[in-house]
Coordinates of C-alpha atoms in Angstrom, one line a residue:
Chain A
X274 CA 44.7 37.5 -12.8
X275 CA 42.6 34.9 -14.6
X276 CA 44.2 32.2 -12.7
X277 CA 43.4 33.8 -9.3
X278 CA 39.8 34.3 -10.4
X279 CA 39.5 30.7 -11.4
X280 CA 41.0 29.6 -8.2
X281 CA 38.6 31.8 -6.2
X282 CA 35.7 30.4 -8.2
X283 CA 36.9 26.9 -7.5
X284 CA 37.1 27.6 -3.8
X285 CA 33.7 29.1 -3.7
X286 CA 32.2 26.1 -5.5
X287 CA 34.0 23.8 -3.0
X288 CA 32.5 25.7 -0.1
X289 CA 29.1 25.6 -1.6
X290 CA 29.3 21.9 -2.1
X291 CA 30.4 21.4 1.5
X292 CA 27.6 23.6 2.8
X293 CA 25.1 21.6 0.7
X294 CA 26.3 18.3 1.9
X295 CA 25.9 19.6 5.5
X296 CA 22.4 20.8 4.8
X297 CA 21.6 17.5 3.1
X298 CA 22.9 15.6 6.1
X299 CA 20.8 17.6 8.5
X300 CA 17.7 17.1 6.4
X301 CA 18.2 13.4 6.2
X302 CA 18.9 13.3 9.9
X303 CA 15.7 15.1 10.8
X304 CA 13.5 13.1 8.4
X305 CA 15.3 9.9 9.4
X306 CA 14.5 10.7 12.9
X307 CA 10.8 11.0 12.1
X308 CA 11.0 7.5 10.6
X309 CA 13.2 5.9 13.2
X310 CA 11.7 7.6 16.2
X311 CA 8.7 5.3 16.7
X312 CA 11.0 2.2 16.4
X313 CA 13.4 3.6 19.0
X314 CA 10.4 4.4 21.2
X315 CA 9.1 0.9 20.9
X316 CA 12.4 -0.7 21.7
X317 CA 13.0 1.7 24.6
X318 CA 9.5 1.0 26.1
X319 CA 9.6 -2.7 25.6
X320 CA 12.6 -3.2 27.8
X321 CA 11.5 -0.6 30.3
X322 CA 9.6 -1.8 33.4
X323 CA 6.2 -0.3 33.1
X324 CA 6.5 1.5 36.5
X325 CA 9.0 3.8 34.8
X326 CA 6.6 4.9 32.0
X327 CA 5.2 7.7 34.1
X328 CA 8.5 8.5 35.8
X329 CA 9.6 11.9 34.5
X330 CA 13.2 11.2 35.3
X331 CA 13.3 8.4 32.8
X332 CA 13.6 9.4 29.1
X333 CA 14.6 6.8 26.5
X334 CA 17.0 4.9 28.6
X335 CA 15.4 2.7 31.3
X336 CA 16.8 2.6 34.8
X337 CA 16.6 -1.2 34.7
X338 CA 15.9 -3.7 31.9
X339 CA 13.1 -6.2 31.9
X340 CA 11.7 -8.9 29.6
X341 CA 8.3 -8.9 31.3
X342 CA 6.7 -7.0 28.5
X343 CA 7.9 -9.3 25.8
X344 CA 7.0 -12.4 27.8
X345 CA 3.5 -11.1 28.5
X346 CA 3.0 -10.2 24.8
X347 CA 4.1 -13.7 23.9
X348 CA 1.4 -15.1 26.1
X349 CA -1.2 -12.7 24.9
X350 CA -0.4 -13.4 21.2
X351 CA 0.0 -17.1 21.7
X352 CA 3.2 -16.2 19.8
X353 CA 4.8 -19.3 18.4
X354 CA 1.7 -21.1 17.0
X355 CA 0.4 -17.8 15.6
X356 CA 3.7 -17.1 14.0
X357 CA 3.7 -20.5 12.4
X358 CA 0.2 -20.1 11.0
X359 CA 0.9 -16.6 9.7
X360 CA 4.2 -17.7 8.0
X361 CA 2.4 -20.5 6.2
X362 CA -0.3 -18.1 5.1
X363 CA 2.1 -15.4 3.9
X364 CA 4.5 -17.8 2.1
X365 CA 1.7 -19.7 0.5
X366 CA 0.0 -16.5 -0.8
X367 CA 3.3 -15.1 -2.0
X368 CA 4.3 -18.2 -4.0
X369 CA 0.8 -18.4 -5.6
X370 CA 0.8 -14.7 -6.5
X371 CA 4.3 -14.9 -8.0
X372 CA 3.3 -17.6 -10.4
X373 CA -0.3 -16.6 -11.2
X374 CA 0.2 -12.9 -11.6
X375 CA 3.2 -13.7 -13.9
X376 CA 1.0 -15.8 -16.2
X377 CA -1.7 -13.1 -16.4
X378 CA 0.8 -10.3 -16.7
X379 CA 2.4 -12.2 -19.6
X380 CA -1.0 -12.6 -21.2
X381 CA -1.6 -8.8 -21.0
X382 CA 1.9 -8.0 -22.2
X383 CA 2.4 -10.2 -25.2
X384 CA -0.8 -11.2 -26.8
X385 CA -3.2 -9.0 -28.8
X386 CA -6.8 -9.7 -28.3
X387 CA -10.0 -7.7 -28.6
X388 CA -10.9 -7.3 -25.0
X389 CA -7.3 -6.7 -23.8
X390 CA -7.9 -2.9 -23.2
X391 CA -11.1 -3.5 -21.3
X392 CA -9.7 -6.3 -19.2
X393 CA -6.7 -4.3 -18.3
X394 CA -8.8 -1.4 -17.4
X395 CA -10.7 -3.7 -15.0
X396 CA -7.4 -4.8 -13.5
X397 CA -6.8 -1.2 -12.7
X398 CA -10.3 -1.0 -11.2
X399 CA -9.4 -3.8 -8.8
X400 CA -6.5 -1.7 -7.6
X401 CA -8.6 1.3 -7.0
X402 CA -11.7 -0.1 -5.3
X403 CA -11.2 -0.2 -1.6
X404 CA -11.3 -3.7 0.0
X405 CA -13.7 -2.4 2.6
X406 CA -16.4 -2.4 -0.1
X407 CA -16.2 -6.1 -1.0
X408 CA -14.9 -8.0 2.0
X409 CA -18.2 -8.2 3.8
X410 CA -20.0 -9.9 0.9
X411 CA -16.9 -12.0 0.3
X412 CA -17.1 -13.2 3.8
X413 CA -20.7 -14.3 3.2
X414 CA -19.6 -15.9 0.0
X415 CA -16.8 -17.9 1.8
X416 CA -19.2 -18.9 4.6
X417 CA -21.3 -20.7 1.9
X418 CA -18.7 -21.2 -0.8
X419 CA -20.6 -22.5 -3.9
X420 CA -17.5 -23.5 -6.0
X421 CA -18.2 -20.8 -8.6
X422 CA -21.9 -21.7 -9.0
X423 CA -21.5 -25.5 -9.1
X424 CA -23.4 -25.9 -5.8
X425 CA -26.3 -23.8 -7.3
X426 CA -26.3 -26.2 -10.3
X427 CA -26.5 -29.3 -8.2
X428 CA -29.2 -27.7 -6.0
X429 CA -31.2 -27.0 -9.1
X430 CA -31.4 -30.7 -9.8
X431 CA -31.9 -32.0 -6.3
X432 CA -34.2 -29.2 -5.2
X433 CA -32.4 -28.6 -1.9
X434 CA -31.0 -25.3 -0.8
X435 CA -27.5 -24.7 -2.3
X436 CA -26.1 -24.1 1.1
X437 CA -26.4 -27.9 1.5
X438 CA -23.7 -28.3 -1.1
X439 CA -21.7 -25.3 -0.1
X440 CA -18.4 -25.5 1.8
X441 CA -17.6 -23.3 4.8
X442 CA -14.2 -21.8 4.0
X443 CA -14.2 -19.4 6.9
X444 CA -11.2 -20.1 9.2
X445 CA -9.2 -21.8 6.5
X446 CA -6.3 -20.5 4.6
X447 CA -8.4 -20.9 1.4
X448 CA -9.9 -17.5 2.1
X449 CA -6.6 -16.0 1.1
X450 CA -5.2 -18.7 -1.2
X451 CA -8.3 -18.6 -3.5
X452 CA -8.1 -14.9 -4.4
X453 CA -4.4 -15.2 -4.8
X454 CA -4.8 -18.1 -7.1
X455 CA -7.3 -16.1 -9.3
X456 CA -5.2 -13.0 -9.2
X457 CA -7.6 -10.8 -7.2
X458 CA -5.9 -11.2 -3.8
X459 CA -4.1 -8.6 -1.8
X460 CA -2.8 -6.0 -4.4
X461 CA -2.8 -8.6 -7.1
X462 CA -3.7 -5.9 -9.6
X463 CA -0.4 -4.1 -8.8
X464 CA 1.6 -7.3 -9.3
X465 CA 0.0 -8.0 -12.7
X466 CA 0.9 -4.4 -13.6
X467 CA 4.5 -4.9 -12.5
X468 CA 4.9 -8.1 -14.5
X469 CA 3.2 -6.6 -17.5
X470 CA 5.6 -3.7 -17.5
X471 CA 8.5 -6.1 -17.3
X472 CA 7.3 -8.5 -20.1
X473 CA 6.6 -5.7 -22.4
X474 CA 10.2 -4.6 -22.3
X475 CA 11.7 -8.0 -23.0
X476 CA 13.0 -8.0 -26.6
X477 CA 10.8 -9.7 -29.1
X478 CA 13.8 -11.6 -30.5
X479 CA 13.8 -13.9 -27.5
X480 CA 10.3 -15.0 -28.1
X481 CA 10.9 -15.5 -31.8
X482 CA 14.0 -17.6 -31.2
X483 CA 12.0 -19.8 -28.9
X484 CA 9.3 -20.1 -31.5
X485 CA 11.8 -21.2 -34.2
X486 CA 13.0 -23.8 -31.7
X487 CA 9.5 -25.1 -31.6
X488 CA 8.2 -23.8 -28.3
X489 CA 4.5 -23.0 -28.0
X490 CA 3.4 -19.9 -26.1
X491 CA 3.2 -21.9 -22.8
X492 CA 6.6 -23.4 -23.2
X493 CA 8.1 -20.1 -24.2
X494 CA 6.6 -18.6 -21.1
X495 CA 7.9 -21.3 -18.7
X496 CA 11.3 -21.9 -20.4
X497 CA 12.3 -18.4 -21.7
X498 CA 10.3 -15.7 -20.1
X499 CA 10.0 -16.7 -16.5
X500 CA 13.8 -17.3 -16.0
X501 CA 14.3 -13.8 -17.3
X502 CA 11.7 -12.3 -15.0
X503 CA 13.6 -13.3 -11.8
X504 CA 14.0 -9.8 -10.6
X505 CA 10.3 -9.0 -11.0
X506 CA 9.3 -12.3 -9.4
X507 CA 11.5 -11.5 -6.4
X508 CA 10.0 -8.0 -6.1
X509 CA 6.5 -9.4 -6.2
X510 CA 7.4 -12.2 -3.8
X511 CA 8.8 -9.8 -1.2
X512 CA 6.0 -7.3 -1.5
X513 CA 3.4 -10.0 -1.3
X514 CA 4.9 -11.4 1.9
X515 CA 5.0 -7.9 3.5
X516 CA 1.5 -6.9 2.4
X517 CA 0.0 -10.2 3.5
X518 CA 1.9 -9.9 6.8
X519 CA 0.4 -6.5 7.4
X520 CA -3.2 -7.3 6.3
X521 CA -5.7 -7.1 9.1
X522 CA -9.1 -6.1 7.8
X523 CA -9.9 -9.2 5.8
X524 CA -7.9 -11.5 8.1
X525 CA -9.9 -10.3 11.0
X526 CA -13.2 -11.3 9.5
X527 CA -12.1 -14.5 7.7
X528 CA -10.6 -16.1 10.8
X529 CA -12.3 -16.6 14.1
X530 CA -10.7 -16.1 17.5
X531 CA -7.8 -18.4 18.1
X532 CA -7.0 -18.8 14.4
X533 CA -6.2 -15.2 13.7
X534 CA -2.9 -14.2 12.0
X535 CA -0.3 -12.3 13.9
X536 CA -1.3 -8.8 12.7
X537 CA -4.9 -9.3 14.0
X538 CA -3.7 -10.7 17.2
X539 CA -1.5 -7.7 17.8
X540 CA -4.4 -5.4 17.0
X541 CA -6.6 -7.2 19.4
X542 CA -4.0 -7.0 22.1
X543 CA -3.5 -3.3 21.5
X544 CA -7.2 -2.7 21.5
X545 CA -7.3 -4.2 25.0
X546 CA -6.9 -0.7 26.1
X547 CA -10.6 -0.5 25.5
X548 CA -11.6 -3.8 27.1
X549 CA -9.8 -4.5 30.3
X550 CA -10.7 -8.2 30.3
X551 CA -7.8 -9.5 28.3
X552 CA -5.4 -7.3 30.2
X553 CA -6.7 -8.5 33.5
X554 CA -6.1 -12.1 32.5
X555 CA -2.5 -11.3 31.6
X556 CA -1.9 -9.2 34.7
X557 CA -3.3 -12.1 36.7
X558 CA -0.7 -14.4 35.2
X559 CA 1.7 -13.0 37.8
X560 CA 4.1 -11.4 35.4
X561 CA 3.2 -7.9 36.5
X562 CA 3.1 -8.5 40.2
X563 CA 2.9 -5.3 42.1
X564 CA 1.8 -3.2 39.2
X565 CA -1.4 -1.6 40.3
X566 CA -2.2 0.2 37.2
X567 CA -3.6 -2.0 34.5
X568 CA -3.3 0.6 31.9
X569 CA 0.5 0.8 32.2
X570 CA 0.7 -2.9 31.9
X571 CA -1.4 -2.8 28.8
X572 CA 0.9 -0.3 27.2
X573 CA 3.9 -2.5 28.0
X574 CA 2.2 -5.5 26.4
X575 CA 1.1 -3.5 23.3
X576 CA 4.7 -2.3 22.8
X577 CA 6.0 -5.9 23.3
X578 CA 3.5 -7.2 20.8
X579 CA 4.4 -4.6 18.2
X580 CA 8.1 -5.4 18.5
X581 CA 7.4 -9.1 18.1
X582 CA 5.3 -8.3 15.1
X583 CA 8.0 -6.2 13.5
X584 CA 11.0 -8.4 14.0
X585 CA 10.3 -10.9 11.2
X586 CA 9.7 -8.3 8.4
X587 CA 12.6 -6.3 9.7
X588 CA 14.9 -9.3 9.4
X589 CA 13.6 -10.0 5.9
X590 CA 14.2 -6.3 5.0
X591 CA 17.7 -6.2 6.3
X592 CA 18.7 -9.1 4.1
X593 CA 16.7 -8.2 1.0
X594 CA 16.6 -4.4 1.2
X595 CA 18.5 -4.2 -2.0
X596 CA 15.9 -6.1 -3.9
X597 CA 13.0 -4.1 -2.5
X598 CA 14.5 -0.8 -3.7
X599 CA 16.1 -2.0 -6.9
X600 CA 13.2 -4.2 -7.8
X601 CA 10.8 -1.3 -7.9
X602 CA 13.3 0.8 -9.7
X603 CA 14.3 -1.7 -12.4
X604 CA 11.1 -3.5 -13.1
X605 CA 9.9 0.1 -12.6
X606 CA 6.4 1.1 -13.0
X607 CA 7.6 3.3 -15.9
X608 CA 5.1 5.6 -17.4
Chain B
X170 CA -0.7 -13.8 -57.4
X171 CA -4.1 -12.7 -55.9
X172 CA -4.5 -16.2 -54.6
X173 CA -1.3 -16.3 -52.7
X174 CA -2.0 -12.9 -51.1
X175 CA -5.4 -14.1 -50.1
X176 CA -3.8 -17.3 -48.7
X177 CA -1.4 -15.1 -46.8
X178 CA -4.2 -13.0 -45.4
X179 CA -6.0 -16.2 -44.3
X180 CA -2.9 -17.4 -42.6
X181 CA -2.4 -14.1 -40.9
X182 CA -6.0 -14.1 -39.7
X183 CA -5.5 -17.6 -38.4
X184 CA -2.3 -16.6 -36.6
X185 CA -4.1 -13.6 -35.1
X186 CA -7.0 -15.7 -33.9
X187 CA -4.5 -18.1 -32.4
X188 CA -2.7 -15.3 -30.6
X189 CA -6.0 -13.9 -29.3
X190 CA -7.0 -17.4 -28.1
X191 CA -3.7 -17.6 -26.1
X192 CA -4.3 -14.1 -24.8
X193 CA -7.7 -15.1 -23.4
X194 CA -6.2 -18.4 -22.1
X195 CA -3.4 -16.6 -20.2
X196 CA -5.7 -14.0 -18.6
X197 CA -8.4 -16.6 -17.9
X198 CA -7.5 -17.1 -14.2
X199 CA -7.8 -13.4 -13.6
X200 CA -11.1 -13.2 -15.4
X201 CA -12.6 -16.0 -13.3
X202 CA -11.3 -14.3 -10.1
X203 CA -12.6 -11.0 -11.2
X204 CA -16.1 -12.2 -11.9
X205 CA -16.5 -14.6 -9.0
X206 CA -14.4 -13.0 -6.2
X207 CA -14.5 -9.3 -7.1
X208 CA -17.5 -8.3 -9.3
X209 CA -20.0 -10.6 -7.5
X210 CA -19.2 -9.3 -4.0
X211 CA -19.1 -5.8 -5.4
X212 CA -22.6 -6.2 -6.8
X213 CA -23.7 -7.7 -3.5
X214 CA -22.4 -4.8 -1.6
X215 CA -24.3 -2.4 -4.0
X216 CA -27.4 -4.4 -3.0
X217 CA -26.5 -4.0 0.7
X218 CA -26.1 -0.3 0.2
X219 CA -29.8 0.0 -0.8
X220 CA -31.1 -2.5 1.8
X221 CA -31.5 -3.2 5.4
X222 CA -29.2 -6.1 6.1
X223 CA -29.7 -8.6 8.9
X224 CA -27.8 -11.8 9.8
X225 CA -30.2 -14.7 10.4
X226 CA -29.5 -18.4 10.9
X227 CA -30.4 -19.1 7.3
X228 CA -27.9 -16.6 6.0
X229 CA -28.1 -12.9 5.2
X230 CA -31.6 -11.3 4.8
X231 CA -31.9 -8.0 2.9
X232 CA -34.9 -5.8 2.5
X233 CA -34.9 -2.9 0.1
X234 CA -35.0 0.5 1.6
X235 CA -34.0 2.8 -1.2
X236 CA -31.6 5.7 -0.5
X237 CA -32.2 5.5 3.2
X238 CA -28.7 4.2 4.0
X239 CA -27.2 7.1 2.1
X240 CA -29.3 9.7 3.9
X241 CA -29.5 8.4 7.4
X242 CA -25.9 9.0 8.6
X243 CA -26.2 12.7 7.6
X244 CA -29.6 13.0 9.2
X245 CA -29.0 11.1 12.4
X246 CA -25.7 12.8 13.3
X247 CA -25.4 16.5 12.6
X248 CA -21.6 16.3 13.0
X249 CA -21.2 13.4 10.5
X250 CA -20.9 15.9 7.6
X251 CA -18.2 18.0 9.3
X252 CA -16.4 15.4 11.3
X253 CA -16.3 12.3 9.0
X254 CA -17.6 12.9 5.5
X255 CA -15.8 16.1 4.5
X256 CA -12.5 15.2 6.0
X257 CA -12.8 11.7 4.6
X258 CA -13.4 12.8 1.0
X259 CA -11.2 15.9 1.0
X260 CA -8.0 14.7 2.8
X261 CA -6.7 13.5 -0.5
X262 CA -6.2 17.1 -1.6
X263 CA -3.4 18.1 0.7
X264 CA -2.2 14.5 1.3
X265 CA -1.5 13.8 -2.4
X266 CA 0.0 17.2 -3.1
X267 CA 2.2 17.2 0.0
X268 CA 3.3 13.6 -0.6
X269 CA 4.1 14.4 -4.2
X270 CA 6.2 17.4 -3.4
X271 CA 7.9 15.7 -0.5
X272 CA 8.7 12.5 -2.3
X273 CA 10.1 14.4 -5.4
X274 CA 12.3 16.5 -3.1
X275 CA 13.6 13.4 -1.2
X276 CA 14.1 11.5 -4.5
X277 CA 16.2 14.3 -5.9
X278 CA 18.3 14.3 -2.8
X279 CA 18.7 10.5 -2.8
X280 CA 19.6 10.6 -6.5
X281 CA 22.8 12.6 -5.7
X282 CA 26.0 10.9 -5.0
X283 CA 27.0 10.9 -1.4
X284 CA 28.4 8.6 1.3
X285 CA 25.7 6.5 3.0
X286 CA 23.3 6.7 0.1
X287 CA 22.4 3.0 0.4
X288 CA 21.6 3.5 4.0
X289 CA 19.5 6.6 3.4
X290 CA 17.5 4.8 0.8
X291 CA 16.9 1.8 3.0
X292 CA 15.7 4.1 5.7
X293 CA 13.2 6.0 3.5
X294 CA 11.8 2.7 2.2
X295 CA 11.4 1.3 5.7
X296 CA 7.8 2.7 6.2
X297 CA 6.6 0.6 3.3
X298 CA 7.6 -2.5 5.2
X299 CA 6.4 -1.6 8.6
X300 CA 3.7 1.1 8.1
X301 CA 0.8 -1.2 8.5
X302 CA -2.4 -0.1 10.1
X303 CA -1.6 -2.1 13.2
X304 CA 1.7 -0.5 14.0
X305 CA 0.5 3.0 13.2
X306 CA -2.5 2.5 15.4
X307 CA -0.5 1.3 18.4
X308 CA 2.0 4.1 17.9
X309 CA -0.3 6.9 17.3
X310 CA -3.1 6.1 19.7
X311 CA -1.2 4.3 22.4
X312 CA 2.2 5.8 22.2
X313 CA 2.8 9.0 20.5
X314 CA -0.1 11.0 21.7
X315 CA 0.4 10.3 25.4
X316 CA 4.1 10.4 25.5
X317 CA 4.5 13.5 23.5
X318 CA 3.1 15.6 26.2
X319 CA 6.2 14.9 28.2
X320 CA 8.9 14.5 25.6
X321 CA 9.9 15.8 22.2
X322 CA 6.7 17.7 21.8
X323 CA 8.5 20.2 19.7
X324 CA 9.1 17.7 16.9
X325 CA 5.8 16.2 16.4
X326 CA 2.9 18.1 17.8
X327 CA 2.2 21.6 16.5
X328 CA 2.2 23.3 19.9
X329 CA 5.7 24.6 19.5
X330 CA 5.1 25.8 16.0
X331 CA 1.8 27.3 16.9
X332 CA 3.3 29.4 19.6
X333 CA 6.2 30.4 17.4
X334 CA 3.9 31.5 14.6
X335 CA 1.6 33.3 16.9
X336 CA 4.4 35.2 18.5
X337 CA 5.7 36.3 15.0
X338 CA 2.2 37.5 14.3
X339 CA 0.9 35.3 11.5
X340 CA -2.7 35.6 10.6
X341 CA -5.0 32.9 11.9
X342 CA -5.7 31.2 8.6
X343 CA -2.1 30.7 7.5
X344 CA -1.4 29.5 11.0
X345 CA -4.0 26.7 10.9
X346 CA -2.7 25.6 7.5
X347 CA 0.8 25.4 8.9
X348 CA -0.4 23.6 12.0
X349 CA -2.3 21.0 9.9
X350 CA 0.8 20.4 7.8
X351 CA 3.1 20.1 10.7
X352 CA 0.6 17.8 12.4
X353 CA 0.8 15.7 9.3
X354 CA 4.5 15.5 8.9
X355 CA 4.6 12.1 10.5
X356 CA 1.9 10.8 8.2
X357 CA 3.4 12.4 5.1
X358 CA 6.8 10.9 5.7
X359 CA 5.3 7.5 6.4
X360 CA 3.1 7.6 3.4
X361 CA 5.8 8.5 0.9
X362 CA 7.9 5.3 0.7
X363 CA 6.7 3.9 -2.7
X364 CA 6.4 7.4 -4.2
X365 CA 10.0 8.2 -3.4
X366 CA 11.1 5.0 -5.2
X367 CA 8.8 5.8 -8.2
X368 CA 10.4 9.3 -8.5
X369 CA 13.9 7.8 -8.1
X370 CA 13.3 5.5 -11.0
X371 CA 12.0 8.4 -13.0
X372 CA 15.0 10.6 -12.2
X373 CA 17.4 7.8 -13.1
X374 CA 16.0 7.6 -16.6
X375 CA 16.9 11.2 -17.4
X376 CA 20.1 11.2 -19.4
X377 CA 23.0 13.1 -17.7
X378 CA 23.9 14.7 -21.0
X379 CA 20.9 17.0 -20.9
X380 CA 22.1 18.5 -17.6
X381 CA 25.6 18.9 -19.0
X382 CA 24.3 20.7 -22.1
X383 CA 22.2 23.0 -20.0
X384 CA 25.2 23.8 -17.8
X385 CA 27.3 24.7 -20.8
X386 CA 24.6 27.0 -21.9
X387 CA 24.8 28.7 -18.5
X388 CA 21.5 27.4 -16.9
X389 CA 21.2 27.7 -13.1
X390 CA 20.2 24.8 -11.0
X391 CA 16.8 26.3 -10.6
X392 CA 16.3 26.5 -14.3
X393 CA 17.6 23.0 -14.7
X394 CA 15.0 21.7 -12.3
X395 CA 12.0 23.3 -14.0
X396 CA 13.2 22.9 -17.6
X397 CA 14.6 19.4 -17.4
X398 CA 13.8 17.5 -14.2
X399 CA 10.2 18.6 -13.7
X400 CA 9.4 18.0 -17.4
X401 CA 11.1 14.7 -17.6
X402 CA 9.5 13.2 -14.5
X403 CA 6.1 14.4 -15.4
X404 CA 4.9 11.0 -16.5
X405 CA 6.0 9.7 -13.0
X406 CA 4.2 12.6 -11.4
X407 CA 1.0 11.3 -12.9
X408 CA 1.6 7.9 -11.5
X409 CA 2.6 9.3 -8.1
X410 CA -0.4 11.6 -7.8
X411 CA -2.8 8.8 -8.8
X412 CA -1.2 6.3 -6.4
X413 CA -1.3 8.9 -3.6
X414 CA -5.0 9.7 -4.2
X415 CA -5.9 6.0 -4.2
X416 CA -3.8 5.6 -1.0
X417 CA -5.5 8.5 0.6
X418 CA -9.0 7.3 -0.1
X419 CA -8.5 3.6 0.7
X420 CA -6.0 3.9 3.6
X421 CA -7.1 2.8 7.0
X422 CA -6.1 6.3 8.3
X423 CA -8.9 7.8 6.2
X424 CA -11.5 8.8 8.8
X425 CA -14.5 7.8 6.7
X426 CA -13.0 4.4 6.1
X427 CA -12.6 4.0 9.8
X428 CA -16.2 5.1 10.3
X429 CA -17.5 2.5 7.8
X430 CA -15.4 -0.2 9.5
X431 CA -16.9 0.7 12.8
X432 CA -20.3 0.5 11.3
X433 CA -19.4 -3.0 10.0
X434 CA -18.2 -4.1 13.4
X435 CA -21.6 -3.0 14.8
X436 CA -23.3 -5.1 12.1
X437 CA -24.7 -2.0 10.4
X438 CA -23.8 -3.4 7.0
X439 CA -26.3 -1.3 4.9
X440 CA -25.0 2.0 6.1
X441 CA -21.4 0.8 6.0
X442 CA -21.7 -0.3 2.3
X443 CA -23.6 2.8 1.4
X444 CA -20.8 5.1 2.7
X445 CA -18.2 2.8 1.2
X446 CA -19.8 3.2 -2.2
X447 CA -20.2 7.0 -1.8
X448 CA -16.5 7.3 -1.0
X449 CA -15.5 5.0 -3.8
X450 CA -17.6 6.9 -6.4
X451 CA -16.1 10.2 -5.2
X452 CA -12.6 8.7 -5.5
X453 CA -13.3 7.6 -9.1
X454 CA -14.5 11.1 -10.0
X455 CA -11.4 12.6 -8.4
X456 CA -9.1 10.2 -10.1
X457 CA -10.6 10.8 -13.5
X458 CA -10.5 14.6 -13.1
X459 CA -7.0 14.6 -11.7
X460 CA -5.7 12.1 -14.3
X461 CA -7.2 14.2 -17.1
X462 CA -5.9 17.5 -15.8
X463 CA -2.4 16.2 -15.2
X464 CA -2.0 14.1 -18.3
X465 CA -2.5 17.2 -20.3
X466 CA 0.7 18.5 -19.0
X467 CA 2.6 15.3 -19.1
X468 CA 5.6 15.2 -21.5
X469 CA 6.5 11.9 -23.1
X470 CA 9.9 11.4 -24.7
X471 CA 9.7 9.5 -28.0
X472 CA 12.5 7.1 -27.6
X473 CA 11.8 5.1 -30.7

C-alpha cells in the first residue's frame, strides 16, 4: 500500500516537473520573441527590396533578396572610415577606463582616509546625475579648454583673454579620453564601484605578504592586485566598449559633421525621415532606381544602417558572452 | 613601559597618516576629474538654469533672469504639465516596480537547472548590448509602429488586449492600467538586462541548505519564496530598485529628457538646463525616499 502511494506521488511529481518545464519553455519563448523580434525584423527588412515593404503578401520572408539597402547605408554612413574612427575611440576609452578606474577603485577599497565616505558618496552622485545636465557646459569648456585653469593663470599675467591660451578640443578624441582619464567618463562611477567591490573582497593576507616582500602600495597594486583583478578588468573593458559604442548624446555635440562616430551617423541617417535632403542624395546615387517613394527608401537605409551598427557589438558579444554575464555575477555588485 | 606604548601610538599614527596619504593619492585622478569635468560644468548649468543664454562669437553670454526658465515652459504651453512634466517625473513609479518584479521572476527561472540555460541567459542579456537609444529609436519610430498595423499587432500593441478586456467587461480604469502595462512590455523586457543579472547573483548567494531544511519542515514553494528567497535577495532588491529609478529618470526614453534635448538642439539652453535640474532634483528626492523606505526592510545576513 505504502509502496503504491509512494509510486503515485513520484509519478505526480514527475508530471508536475514536466508541466513546469513546458510552461517555462513557453514563457522563455514568448519573452525571447520580444527580444529577438526586432532583430529578426531588421534582418528581414534589410535584405528585402523596399518595394515589398508595403506589399501585404510579403511577411518576414522577402520574395527576392537585395543588398541595395546595405550598400546605400554604407554610402550614407561613410561606413569604413567611420567604423575605424569609432573603433579607435571606443578601444582607447575602454583601455583608459580599465586602468584608471582600477586605481581609484583600489584607493577607495583599501585605504582609510578621512574624506573617503564623502568622496565615495560623490562618486555615486556622478552615477545619478544625468549627462544631459552637464554636457552643454562641458562642450563650452572643451571649446575653450583651459588646461584645468592654467590658461587663466597665464592670462592673469599677460592681461589677454584666457581664450587666447585655450585649446579647442572639439572634434578630437580628447573630448572622450580626458573624462575617461580622470574617471568621470561614460559610467566611470559604476566602474569604480565594480572595482571597489572586487578589491574589498580580496583577502588581506595577499597585501600583507607583498608588504613583507618589500612592496610599497603602488607596487602591491601593480604586481599583486591588478593580476588578480583580471575578471573585473575584463568586465569593465567590455562594458566600456559597449557603452561608448552606444553613446550618442555627447558624441553628437563633441564632434562636428563628418567626424561623428558611428552611432551618431546612424541616428542622423534614421532622422533623415524628417529631412528628405539626405535621402534625396542617396536616392540620386542610382541605387534605388525606379523607387518612386523616398520614404520607403529611407526606411530601407535606416534598417541597413542599424544592422551595420549592430554587427560589431554582436560579434563581440557572441565571443565574450560568458564574461559579460559571469563578470557581473562574480565581481557582483553585491550589497 | 609608558614610553614604548607612546612610541607605538606614534608609530601607529604615522602609519595611519601614510595610509591616508596613499588613499588620497590613489583617488586623486578622480578628484581632479570630479572638480574640473563634473562639478564645474554642473555649476555652470545651474547658472544657465537661471539665465538667458546666448551664443556669441566671443563665447557664451548669460543674463540673469531668476526663476523665469523654470516657470516659462508651464506658462507657455498648457499641455507641458500633462504631456511632458508629469509623465517624465512619474514614469519611474511603474517602470521601476514592473522591472523589479519582472527581473526577479526571470532571474528565478534562469537560476533553475534546465537545458539551454546558457543560451537563455545570453538572450536576456542581449538588450544591454544593443538597447542603445539609436536602435530603439529606429525600431520604435520607424519600424515597429508602422509595421505593427499589418503584422503581429496582437503581440505588441494593446489593441488585441483592449478588445479582449472590453468584451469580458472590465471597468475602464483597470483596462487602462492593463493597456499601459502591455504597451510597455517591450520597454520593460528591454530595460531589465542588468537587473536580471543582479538578481541572479543575489539568488546564487543563497545557500541551498536553507531550501532543503525548509522542505524537510514541509514548506511549500510559495512559503519558500517569501520566507527565504524574498528575504535573502532584499539587499539586491534595494540595488535593483535604485538602479531602475536612475535608469528611468536618465534614460533617453524619458519624455522630459527628450524634451530638454529638443530644447538644447533649438539653442534654448536656459530652459533646457532648468528642466534638467528640476528633473534631477526630483530624482534625488525619489531616490532618498525610496532608498530609505526599502532599506528599512532589507535583511542582511551576518556572515562574519
